[in-house]
XYZ file of C-alpha atoms in Angstrom:
732
model
C -10.227 267.432 21.399
C -9.823 264.006 19.877
C -8.553 263.607 16.332
C -10.350 260.825 14.503
C -8.546 260.491 11.150
C -7.211 262.349 8.163
C -9.720 263.209 5.502
C -10.257 260.488 2.939
C -8.774 257.665 4.979
C -10.913 254.551 5.360
C -12.357 253.992 8.802
C -12.435 250.852 10.881
C -16.262 250.908 10.822
C -16.269 251.168 7.013
C -13.988 248.210 6.564
C -15.262 245.927 9.290
C -18.970 246.599 9.606
C -20.803 243.565 10.809
C -17.845 242.274 12.773
C -20.203 241.040 15.531
C -22.164 238.863 13.092
C -19.768 235.876 12.944
C -19.479 235.841 16.756
C -23.282 235.829 17.170
C -23.601 232.970 14.712
C -20.939 231.003 16.588
C -22.741 231.506 19.910
C -26.093 230.471 18.411
C -24.536 227.376 16.895
C -22.816 226.517 20.186
C -26.143 226.860 22.055
C -27.827 224.531 19.559
C -25.027 222.006 19.967
C -25.354 222.130 23.733
C -29.068 221.344 23.302
C -28.190 218.322 21.168
C -25.606 217.463 23.770
C -28.149 217.463 26.627
C -30.614 215.496 24.517
C -28.057 212.849 23.605
C -26.945 212.499 27.228
C -30.528 212.074 28.387
C -31.072 209.436 25.733
C -27.973 207.396 26.306
C -28.110 207.629 30.089
C -31.507 205.971 29.872
C -31.630 202.207 29.998
C -30.564 201.125 26.477
C -33.169 198.336 26.517
C -35.957 200.877 26.938
C -35.853 202.857 23.692
C -37.984 205.955 23.592
C -38.469 209.104 21.520
C -35.217 210.613 22.842
C -33.217 207.840 21.176
C -34.999 208.492 17.894
C -34.115 212.193 18.043
C -30.590 211.830 19.476
C -29.437 209.436 16.734
C -30.107 211.803 13.780
C -28.803 214.694 15.874
C -25.453 212.968 16.295
C -25.379 212.128 12.565
C -25.971 215.814 11.839
C -23.082 216.672 14.133
C -20.866 214.228 12.235
C -21.698 215.910 8.895
C -21.099 219.342 10.417
C -17.729 218.257 11.737
C -16.661 216.949 8.344
C -17.210 220.343 6.718
C -15.995 222.489 9.605
C -12.762 220.718 10.549
C -11.365 219.394 7.267
C -7.840 220.667 6.806
C -7.739 222.381 10.221
C -5.502 219.855 11.963
C -3.260 219.316 8.928
C -2.678 223.054 8.451
C -2.607 223.984 12.169
C -5.335 226.584 11.669
C -7.385 227.877 14.581
C -10.576 225.914 15.230
C -13.703 227.810 16.229
C -15.647 226.725 19.366
C -18.650 225.208 17.551
C -16.905 222.305 15.768
C -14.761 221.704 18.853
C -17.887 221.294 21.010
C -19.323 219.058 18.278
C -16.357 216.729 18.558
C -16.743 216.614 22.319
C -20.482 215.888 21.987
C -19.779 212.870 19.789
C -17.051 211.474 22.017
C -18.870 212.137 25.311
C -22.050 210.579 23.921
C -20.070 207.489 23.045
C -18.585 207.404 26.540
C -22.057 207.782 28.094
C -23.437 204.952 25.967
C -20.618 202.576 26.939
C -20.570 202.959 30.726
C -19.377 206.460 31.588
C -15.900 207.658 32.564
C -15.492 204.876 35.122
C -16.214 201.869 32.891
C -16.149 203.030 29.248
C -13.154 201.960 27.088
C -13.578 205.286 25.271
C -12.767 207.367 28.378
C -9.063 207.972 27.435
C -10.234 209.335 24.084
C -11.723 212.335 25.906
C -8.295 213.406 27.211
C -6.632 212.752 23.841
C -9.281 214.862 22.137
C -8.777 217.721 24.608
C -5.022 217.648 23.942
C -5.638 217.620 20.189
C -8.065 220.523 20.391
C -5.588 222.465 22.522
C -3.150 222.421 19.582
C -5.621 224.192 17.261
C -7.582 226.375 19.708
C -6.905 229.606 21.483
C -6.666 229.500 25.277
C -10.207 230.852 25.960
C -11.705 228.345 23.533
C -9.684 225.507 25.078
C -11.005 226.552 28.502
C -14.542 226.366 27.083
C -13.866 222.777 25.952
C -12.653 221.901 29.454
C -15.774 223.536 30.906
C -18.026 221.423 28.658
C -16.315 218.216 29.826
C -16.530 219.334 33.448
C -20.240 220.098 33.046
C -20.781 216.642 31.592
C -19.019 215.062 34.609
C -21.058 217.202 37.037
C -24.264 216.068 35.304
C -23.186 212.456 35.612
C -22.294 213.041 39.278
C -25.716 214.556 40.045
C -27.565 211.827 38.137
C -25.718 209.193 40.187
C -27.129 210.734 43.372
C -24.024 212.787 44.313
C -22.254 210.009 46.209
C -19.644 211.140 48.731
C -16.900 208.982 47.233
C -17.613 210.431 43.763
C -16.707 214.015 44.696
C -12.973 213.309 44.761
C -13.181 211.641 41.377
C -15.144 214.600 40.018
C -12.494 217.070 41.174
C -9.721 214.889 39.730
C -11.473 214.765 36.366
C -11.911 218.547 36.388
C -8.187 219.015 37.074
C -7.268 216.619 34.253
C -9.673 218.364 31.881
C -8.023 221.712 32.636
C -4.520 220.290 32.274
C -5.145 218.587 28.935
C -6.875 221.623 27.473
C -5.708 224.869 29.069
C -2.312 223.672 30.307
C -1.231 221.964 27.108
C -2.768 224.786 25.080
C -0.651 227.340 26.921
C 2.514 225.285 26.398
C 1.762 224.751 22.723
C 0.902 228.429 22.248
C 4.132 229.515 23.911
C 6.192 227.164 21.767
C 4.339 228.206 18.639
C 4.914 231.889 19.372
C 8.604 231.268 19.988
C 8.938 229.299 16.778
C 7.041 231.911 14.781
C 9.273 234.642 16.118
C 12.355 232.685 15.081
C 10.825 231.995 11.672
C 10.143 235.695 11.205
C 13.743 236.533 12.060
C 15.064 233.897 9.667
C 12.594 234.969 6.963
C 13.642 238.594 7.277
C 17.322 237.712 7.111
C 16.782 235.548 4.069
C 14.647 238.193 2.432
C 17.237 240.875 3.131
C 19.950 238.680 1.709
C 17.860 237.766 -1.331
C 17.030 241.399 -2.041
C 20.665 242.375 -1.709
C 21.683 239.917 -4.395
C 20.170 239.401 -7.808
C 21.608 235.888 -7.698
C 24.660 234.166 -6.342
C 27.377 235.830 -8.353
C 30.569 234.228 -7.112
C 30.172 230.550 -6.332
C 32.647 227.816 -5.557
C 34.578 225.915 -8.178
C 38.006 224.977 -9.319
C 38.915 228.514 -10.202
C 41.927 228.908 -8.007
C 42.531 230.180 -4.511
C 42.193 233.906 -5.211
C 38.695 233.778 -6.793
C 37.462 231.623 -3.918
C 38.808 234.110 -1.369
C 37.155 236.956 -3.272
C 33.852 235.082 -3.399
C 33.930 234.370 0.331
C 34.724 238.001 1.136
C 31.826 239.349 -0.944
C 29.368 236.782 0.412
C 30.429 237.810 3.910
C 29.880 241.481 3.064
C 26.320 240.767 1.921
C 25.570 238.837 5.098
C 26.970 241.645 7.233
C 24.898 244.219 5.352
C 21.701 242.186 5.816
C 22.329 241.816 9.541
C 23.146 245.525 9.883
C 19.846 246.513 8.226
C 17.973 244.043 10.432
C 19.475 245.411 13.643
C 19.086 249.071 12.675
C 15.444 248.818 11.663
C 14.449 246.704 14.656
C 16.180 249.061 17.091
C 14.376 252.012 15.520
C 10.956 250.318 15.655
C 11.449 249.111 19.220
C 12.564 252.539 20.447
C 9.674 254.247 18.678
C 7.163 251.833 20.227
C 8.445 252.627 23.699
C 8.241 256.371 23.059
C 4.524 256.253 22.255
C 3.739 253.367 24.680
C 2.413 251.317 21.762
C 1.070 247.811 22.108
C 2.621 247.052 18.711
C 4.859 249.093 16.431
C 5.380 247.741 12.903
C 7.295 248.627 9.761
C 5.945 247.551 6.364
C 8.114 247.823 3.251
C 7.435 247.114 -0.406
C 8.873 243.825 -1.645
C 10.014 242.917 -5.149
C 6.424 242.025 -6.117
C 5.090 245.459 -5.229
C 3.321 244.285 -2.062
C 3.720 245.459 1.505
C 5.479 242.961 3.755
C 5.932 243.186 7.521
C 9.652 243.858 7.824
C 10.111 244.618 11.529
C 7.826 244.746 14.554
C 8.013 245.180 18.319
C 4.927 243.975 20.167
C 3.630 242.590 23.432
C 1.298 240.260 21.491
C 1.785 237.421 19.059
C 2.103 238.762 15.501
C 1.570 237.204 12.095
C 4.112 238.301 9.485
C 2.724 236.174 6.654
C -0.021 238.402 5.156
C 0.981 240.660 2.254
C -0.855 243.908 1.555
C -1.477 245.435 -1.832
C -1.233 249.225 -2.198
C -4.603 250.670 -1.224
C -5.629 247.655 0.865
C -6.810 248.617 4.338
C -5.513 251.525 6.372
C -1.860 250.631 5.845
C -2.275 250.148 2.096
C -4.142 253.456 1.880
C -1.235 255.273 3.540
C 1.208 253.807 1.007
C -0.954 254.564 -2.006
C -1.780 258.139 -1.002
C 1.500 259.036 0.691
C -0.414 260.575 3.590
C -0.456 259.734 7.315
C -3.497 258.362 9.146
C -4.290 259.178 12.790
C -7.238 257.470 14.508
C -7.822 258.266 18.166
C -11.146 256.419 18.469
C -12.753 253.316 16.936
C -16.306 253.661 18.300
C -16.136 250.293 20.032
C -15.463 248.338 16.830
C -13.140 245.367 17.270
C -10.671 246.090 14.510
C -8.451 243.484 12.829
C -5.027 244.924 12.055
C -3.113 242.885 9.435
C -0.274 241.971 11.774
C -2.648 240.393 14.317
C -4.199 236.985 13.836
C -7.644 238.091 15.011
C -9.638 241.190 15.834
C -8.758 243.048 18.991
C -9.740 246.185 20.863
C -7.771 249.078 19.344
C -7.894 252.411 21.101
C -5.666 254.522 18.850
C -3.813 253.944 15.583
C -1.106 255.903 13.765
C 0.439 255.169 10.350
C 2.866 257.352 8.379
C 4.417 256.779 4.937
C 8.124 256.009 4.588
C 9.594 258.258 1.871
C 11.094 256.453 -1.101
C 14.775 257.261 -1.760
C 14.945 260.655 -3.438
C 11.358 261.558 -2.516
C 10.929 264.839 -0.697
C 8.697 265.047 2.370
C 5.897 267.588 2.145
C 4.116 269.414 4.943
C 2.275 267.232 7.444
C 4.186 264.059 6.777
C 2.938 263.656 3.203
C 5.372 262.222 0.645
C 5.290 262.117 -3.142
C 6.411 258.485 -3.377
C 6.292 256.016 -0.488
C 8.284 252.797 -0.132
C 6.682 251.618 3.095
C 4.532 252.394 6.108
C 5.487 252.855 9.762
C 2.535 252.257 12.098
C 1.568 251.611 15.729
C -1.568 250.808 17.689
C -2.342 251.663 21.325
C -5.004 250.122 23.599
C -6.075 253.536 24.953
C -8.252 255.947 22.995
C -6.985 259.463 22.348
C -3.401 258.516 23.183
C -1.733 259.861 20.012
C -0.487 263.416 20.407
C 1.106 265.791 17.871
C 4.472 265.037 19.479
C 3.950 261.339 18.751
C 3.132 262.142 15.140
C 6.296 264.223 14.803
C 8.362 261.382 16.257
C 6.890 259.021 13.651
C 7.624 261.478 10.812
C 11.258 261.696 11.902
C 11.502 257.914 12.301
C 10.078 257.344 8.809
C 12.709 259.693 7.385
C 15.388 257.800 9.288
C 14.120 254.491 7.860
C 14.382 255.986 4.379
C 17.964 257.089 5.085
C 18.903 253.628 6.385
C 17.557 252.027 3.221
C 19.233 254.613 0.980
C 22.597 254.067 2.673
C 22.118 250.322 2.348
C 21.434 250.692 -1.374
C 24.567 252.784 -1.799
C 26.651 250.182 -0.025
C 24.932 247.502 -2.068
C 25.944 249.257 -5.289
C 29.553 249.292 -4.105
C 29.358 245.594 -3.250
C 27.743 244.773 -6.581
C 30.463 246.612 -8.494
C 33.054 244.767 -6.454
C 31.180 241.564 -7.089
C 30.875 242.055 -10.847
C 34.503 243.060 -11.231
C 35.444 239.977 -9.248
C 33.268 237.910 -11.550
C 35.005 239.416 -14.558
C 38.353 238.460 -13.037
C 37.159 234.903 -12.437
C 35.815 234.756 -15.996
C 39.100 235.950 -17.434
C 40.957 233.277 -15.471
C 38.554 230.544 -16.559
C 38.338 231.534 -20.219
C 42.072 231.962 -20.648
C 42.607 228.438 -19.334
C 40.046 226.800 -21.664
C 41.159 225.329 -24.992
C 37.921 223.702 -26.109
C 34.964 225.570 -27.594
C 32.501 223.635 -25.407
C 34.384 224.578 -22.236
C 34.553 228.226 -23.297
C 30.827 228.355 -24.072
C 29.860 226.870 -20.705
C 32.243 229.110 -18.756
C 30.988 232.160 -20.657
C 27.354 231.544 -19.685
C 28.314 230.933 -16.060
C 30.165 234.238 -16.028
C 27.329 236.112 -17.743
C 24.830 234.813 -15.173
C 27.027 236.185 -12.397
C 26.962 239.626 -13.978
C 23.440 240.040 -15.376
C 19.888 238.744 -14.945
C 18.384 236.833 -17.883
C 15.929 234.010 -18.547
C 17.737 232.473 -21.524
C 21.406 232.490 -22.403
C 23.118 230.839 -25.363
C 26.525 230.767 -27.028
C 26.667 230.295 -30.805
C 29.939 229.355 -32.523
C 30.859 229.496 -36.203
C 32.794 226.507 -37.633
C 36.391 227.180 -38.593
C 36.122 225.610 -42.047
C 34.190 226.853 -45.081
C 31.470 224.261 -44.563
C 29.005 223.785 -41.754
C 26.411 226.050 -40.157
C 26.754 228.026 -36.916
C 25.533 225.933 -33.999
C 24.433 226.566 -30.421
C 27.295 225.199 -28.290
C 25.783 225.930 -24.868
C 22.453 227.168 -23.520
C 20.884 227.757 -20.100
C 17.436 228.844 -19.008
C 13.971 228.551 -20.545
C 13.926 226.213 -23.549
C 17.673 225.570 -23.371
C 17.351 221.795 -23.674
C 15.683 222.160 -27.088
C 18.351 224.544 -28.391
C 21.506 222.558 -27.656
C 23.269 221.621 -30.893
C 20.701 223.348 -33.117
C 21.847 225.120 -36.267
C 21.311 228.865 -36.644
C 19.499 230.258 -39.675
C 21.758 232.965 -41.069
C 19.086 234.577 -43.237
C 15.953 234.455 -41.103
C 17.097 235.105 -37.536
C 18.461 237.929 -35.418
C 21.440 235.830 -34.403
C 22.198 235.218 -38.086
C 22.126 238.973 -38.703
C 24.655 239.558 -35.922
C 26.919 236.781 -37.242
C 26.756 238.174 -40.772
C 27.346 241.825 -39.855
C 29.582 241.416 -36.816
C 27.612 244.134 -35.000
C 25.860 243.998 -31.657
C 22.089 244.221 -31.851
C 21.072 247.549 -30.271
C 18.473 247.250 -27.512
C 16.126 249.578 -29.394
C 15.877 247.029 -32.214
C 14.728 244.216 -29.965
C 11.124 245.347 -29.653
C 8.604 244.224 -32.218
C 9.276 242.430 -35.466
C 8.667 238.818 -36.396
C 12.246 237.658 -36.813
C 13.141 234.503 -34.938
C 15.966 234.519 -32.448
C 17.811 231.455 -33.807
C 15.695 229.689 -36.443
C 12.127 229.599 -37.717
C 11.138 226.365 -35.935
C 12.120 227.501 -32.451
C 9.497 227.415 -29.705
C 10.546 230.057 -27.215
C 8.543 232.411 -24.971
C 8.209 236.049 -25.900
C 11.196 238.006 -24.642
C 10.939 241.699 -23.789
C 14.706 242.208 -23.771
C 17.360 240.606 -25.979
C 21.063 241.337 -26.181
C 23.311 239.826 -28.856
C 27.060 240.423 -28.682
C 29.263 239.084 -31.507
C 32.681 237.505 -31.005
C 34.247 239.674 -33.695
C 37.941 239.140 -34.395
C 40.068 241.709 -36.192
C 42.055 238.882 -37.783
C 41.107 236.924 -40.888
C 38.949 234.673 -38.727
C 36.110 237.215 -38.800
C 33.121 236.578 -36.519
C 33.678 233.509 -34.339
C 30.245 233.384 -32.754
C 27.756 235.281 -30.645
C 26.534 235.615 -27.047
C 22.738 235.726 -26.754
C 20.970 236.875 -23.572
C 17.197 237.261 -23.312
C 14.732 238.174 -20.576
C 10.950 238.052 -20.353
C 11.005 241.278 -18.351
C 12.136 244.635 -19.585
C 15.829 245.071 -18.874
C 17.000 246.754 -15.718
C 20.642 246.261 -16.670
C 22.639 249.409 -16.201
C 25.288 250.716 -18.547
C 27.989 249.373 -16.232
C 26.634 245.826 -16.561
C 26.441 246.174 -20.347
C 30.066 247.294 -20.486
C 31.047 244.276 -18.396
C 29.218 242.003 -20.825
C 31.038 243.614 -23.744
C 34.371 242.995 -22.002
C 33.275 239.423 -21.373
C 32.511 238.909 -25.071
C 35.965 240.225 -25.990
C 37.554 237.768 -23.587
C 35.492 235.013 -25.180
C 36.707 236.114 -28.621
C 40.333 235.793 -27.537
C 39.624 232.422 -25.917
C 37.919 231.093 -29.065
C 40.862 232.247 -31.190
C 43.206 230.352 -28.878
C 40.930 227.310 -29.083
C 41.018 227.380 -32.880
C 44.794 227.685 -32.850
C 45.019 224.780 -30.426
C 42.735 222.678 -32.635
C 44.927 223.392 -35.653
C 48.095 222.503 -33.766
C 46.453 219.369 -32.421
C 45.289 218.476 -35.916
C 48.793 218.937 -37.310
C 50.173 216.699 -34.587
C 47.585 213.944 -35.023
C 46.424 214.178 -38.648
C 48.074 213.253 -41.923
C 48.335 216.400 -43.997
C 47.629 214.766 -47.356
C 44.678 212.512 -46.565
C 43.195 214.124 -43.463
C 43.248 210.768 -41.684
C 44.990 210.048 -38.401
C 48.752 209.755 -38.725
C 50.976 206.857 -37.721
C 51.645 208.170 -34.199
C 47.947 208.606 -33.455
C 47.313 205.075 -34.704
C 49.931 203.675 -32.318
C 48.426 205.559 -29.349
C 44.848 204.534 -30.159
C 45.852 200.907 -30.688
C 47.497 200.869 -27.246
C 44.279 202.201 -25.682
C 41.990 199.805 -27.524
C 44.224 196.812 -26.807
C 44.223 197.580 -23.084
C 40.434 197.890 -23.165
C 40.102 194.604 -25.067
C 42.362 192.830 -22.566
C 40.330 194.243 -19.668
C 36.900 193.454 -21.131
C 37.952 190.267 -22.970
C 36.359 191.577 -26.159
C 37.805 190.997 -29.671
C 39.948 193.570 -31.476
C 40.983 193.422 -35.137
C 43.757 195.206 -37.044
C 43.646 195.438 -40.845
C 46.562 196.560 -43.028
C 45.785 197.565 -46.605
C 47.996 198.441 -49.553
C 47.294 199.868 -53.033
C 48.020 197.361 -55.739
C 50.746 198.558 -58.149
C 50.845 202.031 -56.607
C 54.372 202.664 -57.911
C 52.947 202.333 -61.407
C 50.628 205.292 -60.797
C 53.507 207.500 -59.703
C 55.833 206.414 -62.505
C 53.194 206.643 -65.234
C 51.081 209.641 -64.253
C 53.290 211.477 -61.773
C 53.189 212.082 -58.045
C 50.230 214.541 -58.125
C 48.052 211.756 -59.502
C 49.454 209.414 -56.858
C 48.443 211.932 -54.193
C 44.957 212.132 -55.721
C 44.705 208.340 -55.469
C 45.575 208.490 -51.762
C 42.986 211.206 -51.101
C 40.375 209.287 -53.098
C 40.907 206.135 -51.054
C 40.908 208.037 -47.748
C 37.399 209.367 -48.505
C 36.125 205.858 -49.246
C 37.738 204.462 -46.090
C 36.311 207.197 -43.882
C 32.786 206.638 -45.193
C 33.002 202.858 -44.745
C 33.609 202.606 -40.992
C 31.779 203.419 -37.751
C 32.562 206.332 -35.466
C 34.136 203.966 -32.947
C 36.486 202.487 -35.576
C 39.794 204.024 -36.666
C 41.452 204.418 -40.054
C 44.923 205.936 -40.337
C 47.671 206.366 -42.883
C 50.281 203.829 -41.905
C 52.996 205.038 -44.286
C 53.434 205.537 -48.042
C 50.477 203.882 -49.768
C 49.621 201.707 -46.746
C 46.608 202.318 -44.522
C 45.545 200.624 -41.291
C 42.132 199.977 -39.714
C 41.325 199.249 -36.065
C 37.964 197.585 -35.311
C 37.235 197.457 -31.542
C 34.728 194.959 -30.143
C 34.140 193.385 -33.572
C 34.236 189.676 -34.298
C 36.485 188.329 -37.060
C 33.623 187.300 -39.337
C 32.164 190.823 -39.211
C 35.575 192.377 -39.941
C 35.998 190.112 -42.976
C 32.617 191.277 -44.331
C 33.517 194.952 -43.856
C 36.915 194.517 -45.529
C 35.370 192.688 -48.462
C 32.818 195.480 -48.891
C 35.590 198.105 -48.841
C 37.609 196.141 -51.409
C 34.667 195.846 -53.795
C 33.753 199.517 -53.341
C 37.289 200.621 -54.233
C 37.408 198.354 -57.289
C 34.012 199.554 -58.487
C 34.683 203.299 -58.040
C 36.650 205.011 -60.811
C 38.954 207.935 -60.060
C 38.591 210.788 -62.516
C 41.581 213.124 -62.478
C 41.483 215.566 -65.360
C 41.088 213.512 -68.518
C 42.189 210.331 -66.759
C 39.840 207.625 -65.512
C 41.724 205.252 -63.256
C 40.784 201.877 -61.793
C 42.233 201.063 -58.386
C 42.403 197.837 -56.414
C 43.645 197.122 -52.911
C 44.783 194.146 -50.862
C 43.973 193.695 -47.176
C 45.401 191.578 -44.346
C 43.529 190.874 -41.096
C 44.747 189.853 -37.631
C 42.524 189.491 -34.550
C 43.098 189.688 -30.791
C 43.146 187.326 -28.940
C 42.849 184.607 -31.618
C 46.036 185.496 -33.521
C 48.173 187.629 -31.186
C 48.201 189.013 -27.642
C 50.511 192.039 -28.027
C 50.458 195.102 -30.241
C 53.641 194.273 -32.117
C 52.534 190.689 -32.760
C 49.104 191.862 -33.898
C 50.600 194.303 -36.432
C 53.085 191.685 -37.607
C 50.332 189.110 -38.177
C 48.275 191.641 -40.154
C 51.333 192.547 -42.210
C 52.002 188.866 -43.025
C 48.372 188.427 -44.029
C 48.666 191.455 -46.342
C 51.841 190.003 -47.852
C 49.988 186.748 -48.462
C 47.167 188.635 -50.230
C 49.643 190.254 -52.595
C 51.426 186.949 -53.203
C 48.231 185.173 -54.141
C 47.092 187.624 -56.801
C 46.234 190.966 -55.136
C 42.760 192.562 -54.918
C 41.750 190.237 -52.108
C 41.326 189.931 -48.341
C 43.470 187.498 -46.340
C 43.223 186.474 -42.683
C 46.336 185.399 -40.826
C 46.212 181.738 -39.757
C 48.943 179.661 -38.029
C 50.008 176.834 -40.321
C 53.218 175.060 -41.151
C 56.145 177.454 -41.278
C 53.804 180.386 -40.510
C 51.908 180.284 -43.794
C 48.611 182.145 -44.164
C 45.426 181.167 -45.875
C 43.367 183.284 -48.254
C 39.859 184.207 -47.220
């Protein structure tokens, strides 16, 4: 007794009724084309000077063929799709008609085009269709041979043409088909390996870099483990499918598994025919999709003569028997009769003989499906071990990188790189709080969607979630991330809607307080486990320690390079910067000016009002100086009440204008210190490279002499050094 199918399963007749219709239409169209073909040959074989009704009919017929070809063949050759017989015959009709009209195969210059067209059609036709094209050309040559009176010397030529027709169509078609099948098989293998590897990793967690020898060794070891795991899964599943196909004498045995998009993808297959692994199946689509959706097997021992198109074949074929069983999802228990509660794939096979599937075959498939589930479960377990190893290795690399960074920008970038190796997110940002009492928290680094618009932006402390975390020093619980209208950073941000947001503060137990915040967001609901969240918390603590070290380094660097009273660069920093700028000026042959300035009668301030007032005068002038120059310029405290300016790439006339503006600004601005209102004036001396001096010491000496000249000639003025008799200077 033959078993047709399980109750409720879709049948081949239900899904593919009317399968003979397209074939009938193709045959009818081909017959019509052959009629046009015979008509055109009769017309063009007639004496061209004697036009008759056949010419009038054949011309429009060929134009109709041209229009048909345009719609039938567009995109076929570019995409290497299969071409049906009708448009192929149409092409041959056009070319052969042209050959007939220009002298036949013996004399026509278009004769080679026939062989080129056959070769081209062979690349986009199946072998039987290519043979049909060769048969059409052979029939045309036979008709020409008969019309010429069947000469004895023409028989050899006719046979030669027939052989060439077969070679250029069937022979080349077979070679191209073999090569295409071999390439497709290799592509499927490569695609499966890449897919396995991609599914085993969320992303590349440990990449290269200048992180030392040990992290690189660890990265290479883990990458090698993932590759080995992917290859092991590939070999195990293929061996199982191949062995199962031999047991049931299947024409093809295939394993479909759900991919990350929830669609069935052909994972492994053993077949005697050419397969197509590209189509994806949605749950419930066709027989295989029905098995996945319902978790029940399907057995079909007869197809009632319907040519059924299985998804792993490129075209319909004669199927005698078909068997498909669900692959249990990990943790899903198998019920009686091969049914499962949750399926993760489908194991199926087709046989050319009807009634060939026995209960023993079904039992073998049930056992094989369970074995597939166990292989995948073991692979997931090993993957978890590798991922833990990978994430711990990433944490080690992060610790090494963060501990070696002394700049906030470097720490922010390294932190996001490390976070991406541990967790999946669409947007990541690092916010830092300025060390001083002034200034707003800013986004130091950002990656992902909308990151380019966030870099350097200030964070709204009152109207954003990040501001709340910075104010409270508490991590934002995941349960608070859903709903609400609060912005992530500031009210003007234009970011996509995120389903998952995690904010971790860099909270220090010292007087520094909260140093910043790590922000991670995803458009999908989080699948991060508790282990990943703990790793991110450890990462934020490492970042806190690194930012504390960076602040300490900045303070030490500031003490070493900054004057404590005025906040300007100190004398040592001035000497180092002047060396750099002078070398650049010598290399680029651009001007460089040095200006020395001194407070007029500064000793009088100290003697009359005391040293605190003198210090206030110095701080007052330093603020004016700092506001009066460009970012590329330098102002430093030279010593005592003397200050020095360095103006790179600035001509002397421009420097004189700037110095005069500074002098007038100082004289115009009153210093109010308590009840005192003090007027201050300064004198300035200018020296320029290369006009006045070529070395640093000579440049400073010339500026000093110019300053001395300004004081000698009345103070509150700007003087430029100029070589005159006995080294005298002239007032500006």
